[in-house]
Amino acid sequence: MDQKREIEDIKGNKKQLGCLGCAIQNGEVESPGGSIASTKYFDAHQDYEIPIPGFVILASKRHLQSIDEFIEEERLDFIEFLCRLRKTMRQAFDVQVIYLIQEEDTSHHFHVWIFPRYDWMVEKFGKKIQSVRPIMEYARENMKTSENLKKVDEAMEKMKTYF
Ligand SMILES: [Zn+2]
């Protein structure tokens, strides 16, 4: 059994959770705004904790840690879904640059961050991987405003419609 820790969603609701991926899959919590799109093996949703519009998490439905645990069908499903999500972000709300990040040493199960890069991030925090954590902390502390949460919702709605 996973160690539980307190997790706060983008709207400020706190909950003790073990594996966040499993909690979302079994309905213990709902990702903010619900699922953007899903396939047989994967689900895409807004990041649970960080209120950046279009910060999409592509998570496996199964509890696994690494891509080398994928069965063949999951491999194909994964790359198709990832490409489709990327294209959707570009076309539905003009995200021209993303970072793809996957941490295997996470307390949650397999998920990829599809992290959008916006001009305000570059201006405030610079580029490259070392800017990502400060951006996330900044968003967690300062972007839970109703105005910004509306932008998060709008980005999700655009993606859902495009899909
Ligand atoms: Zn899990």
PDB file of C-alpha atoms and ligand atoms in Angstrom:
ATOM      1  CA  MET A   1       0.000   0.000   0.000  1.00  0.00           C
ATOM      2  CA  ASP A   2       1.282   3.436  -0.897  1.00  0.00           C
ATOM      3  CA  GLN A   3       2.101   6.016   1.725  1.00  0.00           C
ATOM      4  CA  LYS A   4      -0.666   8.618   1.840  1.00  0.00           C
ATOM      5  CA  ARG A   5       0.140  12.294   1.670  1.00  0.00           C
ATOM      6  CA  GLU A   6      -1.928  15.429   1.589  1.00  0.00           C
ATOM      7  CA  ILE A   7      -2.523  16.696  -1.910  1.00  0.00           C
ATOM      8  CA  GLU A   8      -4.183  19.991  -2.740  1.00  0.00           C
ATOM      9  CA  ASP A   9      -5.977  20.348  -6.056  1.00  0.00           C
ATOM     10  CA  ILE A  10      -5.957  23.490  -8.208  1.00  0.00           C
ATOM     11  CA  LYS A  11      -9.091  24.773  -6.480  1.00  0.00           C
ATOM     12  CA  GLY A  12      -7.591  24.416  -3.005  1.00  0.00           C
ATOM     13  CA  ASN A  13      -9.375  21.202  -1.919  1.00  0.00           C
ATOM     14  CA  LYS A  14      -7.119  19.024   0.227  1.00  0.00           C
ATOM     15  CA  LYS A  15      -7.197  15.272   0.488  1.00  0.00           C
ATOM     16  CA  GLN A  16      -5.060  12.432   1.850  1.00  0.00           C
ATOM     17  CA  LEU A  17      -4.161  10.274  -1.110  1.00  0.00           C
ATOM     18  CA  GLY A  18      -1.918   7.353  -1.949  1.00  0.00           C
ATOM     19  CA  CYS A  19      -1.322   6.925  -5.667  1.00  0.00           C
ATOM     20  CA  LEU A  20      -2.963   9.896  -7.371  1.00  0.00           C
ATOM     21  CA  GLY A  21      -3.224   8.007 -10.682  1.00  0.00           C
ATOM     22  CA  CYS A  22      -5.166   5.193  -9.026  1.00  0.00           C
ATOM     23  CA  ALA A  23      -7.304   7.656  -7.042  1.00  0.00           C
ATOM     24  CA  ILE A  24      -8.366   9.347 -10.283  1.00  0.00           C
ATOM     25  CA  GLN A  25      -8.936   6.027 -12.040  1.00  0.00           C
ATOM     26  CA  ASN A  26     -11.064   4.530  -9.266  1.00  0.00           C
ATOM     27  CA  GLY A  27     -13.054   7.732  -8.768  1.00  0.00           C
ATOM     28  CA  GLU A  28     -11.725   8.512  -5.291  1.00  0.00           C
ATOM     29  CA  VAL A  29     -10.988  12.007  -6.622  1.00  0.00           C
ATOM     30  CA  GLU A  30     -11.861  13.740  -9.849  1.00  0.00           C
ATOM     31  CA  SER A  31      -9.168  15.494 -11.815  1.00  0.00           C
ATOM     32  CA  PRO A  32     -10.061  19.203 -12.146  1.00  0.00           C
ATOM     33  CA  GLY A  33     -12.578  19.480 -14.973  1.00  0.00           C
ATOM     34  CA  GLY A  34     -12.567  15.725 -15.497  1.00  0.00           C
ATOM     35  CA  SER A  35     -10.990  13.759 -18.287  1.00  0.00           C
ATOM     36  CA  ILE A  36      -9.992  15.662 -21.437  1.00  0.00           C
ATOM     37  CA  ALA A  37      -9.801  12.488 -23.487  1.00  0.00           C
ATOM     38  CA  SER A  38      -9.053   8.862 -22.875  1.00  0.00           C
ATOM     39  CA  THR A  39      -8.207   5.643 -24.660  1.00  0.00           C
ATOM     40  CA  LYS A  40      -8.384   2.015 -23.619  1.00  0.00           C
ATOM     41  CA  TYR A  41      -5.139   2.320 -21.632  1.00  0.00           C
ATOM     42  CA  PHE A  42      -4.558   6.012 -20.968  1.00  0.00           C
ATOM     43  CA  ASP A  43      -6.273   9.123 -19.750  1.00  0.00           C
ATOM     44  CA  ALA A  44      -5.474  12.810 -20.245  1.00  0.00           C
ATOM     45  CA  HIS A  45      -6.469  15.445 -17.717  1.00  0.00           C
ATOM     46  CA  GLN A  46      -5.448  18.825 -16.342  1.00  0.00           C
ATOM     47  CA  ASP A  47      -2.673  18.578 -13.758  1.00  0.00           C
ATOM     48  CA  TYR A  48      -4.276  17.968 -10.374  1.00  0.00           C
ATOM     49  CA  GLU A  49      -2.144  20.407  -8.379  1.00  0.00           C
ATOM     50  CA  ILE A  50      -0.806  23.074 -10.715  1.00  0.00           C
ATOM     51  CA  PRO A  51      -3.228  25.620 -12.222  1.00  0.00           C
ATOM     52  CA  ILE A  52      -1.445  26.291 -15.500  1.00  0.00           C
ATOM     53  CA  PRO A  53      -3.859  26.348 -18.455  1.00  0.00           C
ATOM     54  CA  GLY A  54      -3.184  23.416 -20.748  1.00  0.00           C
ATOM     55  CA  PHE A  55      -0.821  21.639 -18.358  1.00  0.00           C
ATOM     56  CA  VAL A  56      -1.938  18.183 -19.406  1.00  0.00           C
ATOM     57  CA  ILE A  57      -1.137  14.920 -17.684  1.00  0.00           C
ATOM     58  CA  LEU A  58      -1.161  11.772 -19.757  1.00  0.00           C
ATOM     59  CA  ALA A  59      -1.515   8.926 -17.256  1.00  0.00           C
ATOM     60  CA  SER A  60      -1.742   5.179 -17.612  1.00  0.00           C
ATOM     61  CA  LYS A  61      -4.889   3.532 -16.327  1.00  0.00           C
ATOM     62  CA  ARG A  62      -2.841   0.662 -14.890  1.00  0.00           C
ATOM     63  CA  HIS A  63      -0.609   1.095 -11.872  1.00  0.00           C
ATOM     64  CA  LEU A  64       2.874   0.919 -13.385  1.00  0.00           C
ATOM     65  CA  GLN A  65       5.993   3.077 -13.183  1.00  0.00           C
ATOM     66  CA  SER A  66       7.888   2.815 -16.434  1.00  0.00           C
ATOM     67  CA  ILE A  67       7.320   2.621 -20.163  1.00  0.00           C
ATOM     68  CA  ASP A  68       9.252  -0.650 -20.198  1.00  0.00           C
ATOM     69  CA  GLU A  69       6.291  -2.234 -18.406  1.00  0.00           C
ATOM     70  CA  PHE A  70       3.923  -1.410 -21.273  1.00  0.00           C
ATOM     71  CA  ILE A  71       2.395  -4.308 -23.129  1.00  0.00           C
ATOM     72  CA  GLU A  72       2.522  -3.945 -26.896  1.00  0.00           C
ATOM     73  CA  GLU A  73      -0.999  -2.580 -27.170  1.00  0.00           C
ATOM     74  CA  GLU A  74      -0.181   0.070 -24.575  1.00  0.00           C
ATOM     75  CA  ARG A  75       2.899   1.133 -26.522  1.00  0.00           C
ATOM     76  CA  LEU A  76       0.916   1.757 -29.654  1.00  0.00           C
ATOM     77  CA  ASP A  77      -1.960   3.364 -27.801  1.00  0.00           C
ATOM     78  CA  PHE A  78       0.454   5.609 -25.906  1.00  0.00           C
ATOM     79  CA  ILE A  79       2.283   7.073 -28.869  1.00  0.00           C
ATOM     80  CA  GLU A  80      -0.896   7.598 -30.855  1.00  0.00           C
ATOM     81  CA  PHE A  81      -2.553   9.328 -27.932  1.00  0.00           C
ATOM     82  CA  LEU A  82       0.494  11.455 -27.113  1.00  0.00           C
ATOM     83  CA  CYS A  83       0.788  12.690 -30.695  1.00  0.00           C
ATOM     84  CA  ARG A  84      -2.897  13.442 -30.825  1.00  0.00           C
ATOM     85  CA  LEU A  85      -2.787  15.389 -27.577  1.00  0.00           C
ATOM     86  CA  ARG A  86       0.204  17.376 -28.748  1.00  0.00           C
ATOM     87  CA  LYS A  87      -1.516  18.248 -31.975  1.00  0.00           C
ATOM     88  CA  THR A  88      -4.671  19.208 -30.113  1.00  0.00           C
ATOM     89  CA  MET A  89      -2.760  21.630 -27.899  1.00  0.00           C
ATOM     90  CA  ARG A  90      -1.171  23.265 -30.913  1.00  0.00           C
ATOM     91  CA  GLN A  91      -4.380  23.560 -32.870  1.00  0.00           C
ATOM     92  CA  ALA A  92      -6.994  24.091 -30.170  1.00  0.00           C
ATOM     93  CA  PHE A  93      -5.199  26.845 -28.265  1.00  0.00           C
ATOM     94  CA  ASP A  94      -1.968  27.612 -30.023  1.00  0.00           C
ATOM     95  CA  VAL A  95       0.645  26.029 -27.751  1.00  0.00           C
ATOM     96  CA  GLN A  96       3.778  26.185 -29.882  1.00  0.00           C
ATOM     97  CA  VAL A  97       6.297  24.746 -27.426  1.00  0.00           C
ATOM     98  CA  ILE A  98       5.898  22.006 -24.829  1.00  0.00           C
ATOM     99  CA  TYR A  99       8.197  20.039 -22.566  1.00  0.00           C
ATOM    100  CA  LEU A 100       7.561  16.334 -22.129  1.00  0.00           C
ATOM    101  CA  ILE A 101       8.635  15.094 -18.724  1.00  0.00           C
ATOM    102  CA  GLN A 102       8.240  11.714 -17.100  1.00  0.00           C
ATOM    103  CA  GLU A 103       9.628  10.926 -13.670  1.00  0.00           C
ATOM    104  CA  GLU A 104       9.916   7.264 -12.740  1.00  0.00           C
ATOM    105  CA  ASP A 105      10.774   8.050  -9.130  1.00  0.00           C
ATOM    106  CA  THR A 106       7.364   9.449  -8.282  1.00  0.00           C
ATOM    107  CA  SER A 107       4.968   8.329  -5.569  1.00  0.00           C
ATOM    108  CA  HIS A 108       2.224   8.186  -8.197  1.00  0.00           C
ATOM    109  CA  HIS A 109       1.944   5.793 -11.084  1.00  0.00           C
ATOM    110  CA  PHE A 110       3.058   6.369 -14.652  1.00  0.00           C
ATOM    111  CA  HIS A 111       2.270   9.789 -16.041  1.00  0.00           C
ATOM    112  CA  VAL A 112       3.810  12.199 -18.500  1.00  0.00           C
ATOM    113  CA  TRP A 113       3.736  15.933 -18.038  1.00  0.00           C
ATOM    114  CA  ILE A 114       2.830  17.735 -21.212  1.00  0.00           C
ATOM    115  CA  PHE A 115       4.043  21.078 -20.001  1.00  0.00           C
ATOM    116  CA  PRO A 116       3.141  24.096 -22.139  1.00  0.00           C
ATOM    117  CA  ARG A 117       5.594  26.958 -22.463  1.00  0.00           C
ATOM    118  CA  TYR A 118       4.084  30.441 -22.478  1.00  0.00           C
ATOM    119  CA  ASP A 119       5.763  33.809 -22.987  1.00  0.00           C
ATOM    120  CA  TRP A 120       5.227  34.858 -19.349  1.00  0.00           C
ATOM    121  CA  MET A 121       7.245  31.837 -18.223  1.00  0.00           C
ATOM    122  CA  VAL A 122      10.227  32.713 -20.376  1.00  0.00           C
ATOM    123  CA  GLU A 123      10.091  36.343 -19.272  1.00  0.00           C
ATOM    124  CA  LYS A 124       9.890  35.500 -15.573  1.00  0.00           C
ATOM    125  CA  PHE A 125      11.799  32.233 -15.243  1.00  0.00           C
ATOM    126  CA  GLY A 126      13.830  31.699 -18.397  1.00  0.00           C
ATOM    127  CA  LYS A 127      13.956  28.601 -20.521  1.00  0.00           C
ATOM    128  CA  LYS A 128      14.922  24.955 -20.169  1.00  0.00           C
ATOM    129  CA  ILE A 129      14.273  22.269 -17.631  1.00  0.00           C
ATOM    130  CA  GLN A 130      15.570  24.169 -14.586  1.00  0.00           C
ATOM    131  CA  SER A 131      12.815  26.762 -15.036  1.00  0.00           C
ATOM    132  CA  VAL A 132       9.995  24.228 -14.719  1.00  0.00           C
ATOM    133  CA  ARG A 133       9.936  23.641 -10.955  1.00  0.00           C
ATOM    134  CA  PRO A 134      10.001  27.389 -10.109  1.00  0.00           C
ATOM    135  CA  ILE A 135       7.187  27.969 -12.604  1.00  0.00           C
ATOM    136  CA  MET A 136       5.143  25.207 -11.002  1.00  0.00           C
ATOM    137  CA  GLU A 137       5.735  26.581  -7.505  1.00  0.00           C
ATOM    138  CA  TYR A 138       4.845  30.070  -8.686  1.00  0.00           C
ATOM    139  CA  ALA A 139       1.616  28.789 -10.238  1.00  0.00           C
ATOM    140  CA  ARG A 140       0.738  26.798  -7.122  1.00  0.00           C
ATOM    141  CA  GLU A 141       1.186  29.872  -4.921  1.00  0.00           C
ATOM    142  CA  ASN A 142      -0.180  32.622  -7.139  1.00  0.00           C
ATOM    143  CA  MET A 143      -2.478  31.299  -9.850  1.00  0.00           C
ATOM    144  CA  LYS A 144      -5.436  29.818  -7.974  1.00  0.00           C
ATOM    145  CA  THR A 145      -7.425  32.944  -8.838  1.00  0.00           C
ATOM    146  CA  SER A 146     -10.908  32.671 -10.306  1.00  0.00           C
ATOM    147  CA  GLU A 147      -9.701  34.509 -13.395  1.00  0.00           C
ATOM    148  CA  ASN A 148      -6.894  32.026 -14.010  1.00  0.00           C
ATOM    149  CA  LEU A 149      -8.996  28.973 -13.119  1.00  0.00           C
ATOM    150  CA  LYS A 150     -11.389  30.142 -15.808  1.00  0.00           C
ATOM    151  CA  LYS A 151      -8.492  30.033 -18.289  1.00  0.00           C
ATOM    152  CA  VAL A 152      -7.664  26.512 -17.120  1.00  0.00           C
ATOM    153  CA  ASP A 153     -11.273  25.486 -17.744  1.00  0.00           C
ATOM    154  CA  GLU A 154     -11.325  27.175 -21.137  1.00  0.00           C
ATOM    155  CA  ALA A 155      -8.160  25.377 -22.248  1.00  0.00           C
ATOM    156  CA  MET A 156      -9.698  22.044 -21.228  1.00  0.00           C
ATOM    157  CA  GLU A 157     -12.977  22.786 -22.963  1.00  0.00           C
ATOM    158  CA  LYS A 158     -11.150  23.727 -26.161  1.00  0.00           C
ATOM    159  CA  MET A 159      -9.224  20.473 -26.074  1.00  0.00           C
ATOM    160  CA  LYS A 160     -12.309  18.385 -25.356  1.00  0.00           C
ATOM    161  CA  THR A 161     -14.140  20.043 -28.235  1.00  0.00           C
ATOM    162  CA  TYR A 162     -11.204  19.543 -30.588  1.00  0.00           C
ATOM    163  CA  PHE A 163     -10.922  15.874 -29.712  1.00  0.00           C
TER     164      PHE A 163
HETATM  165 ZN    ZN B   1      -1.577   3.833  -9.213  1.00  0.00          ZN
END
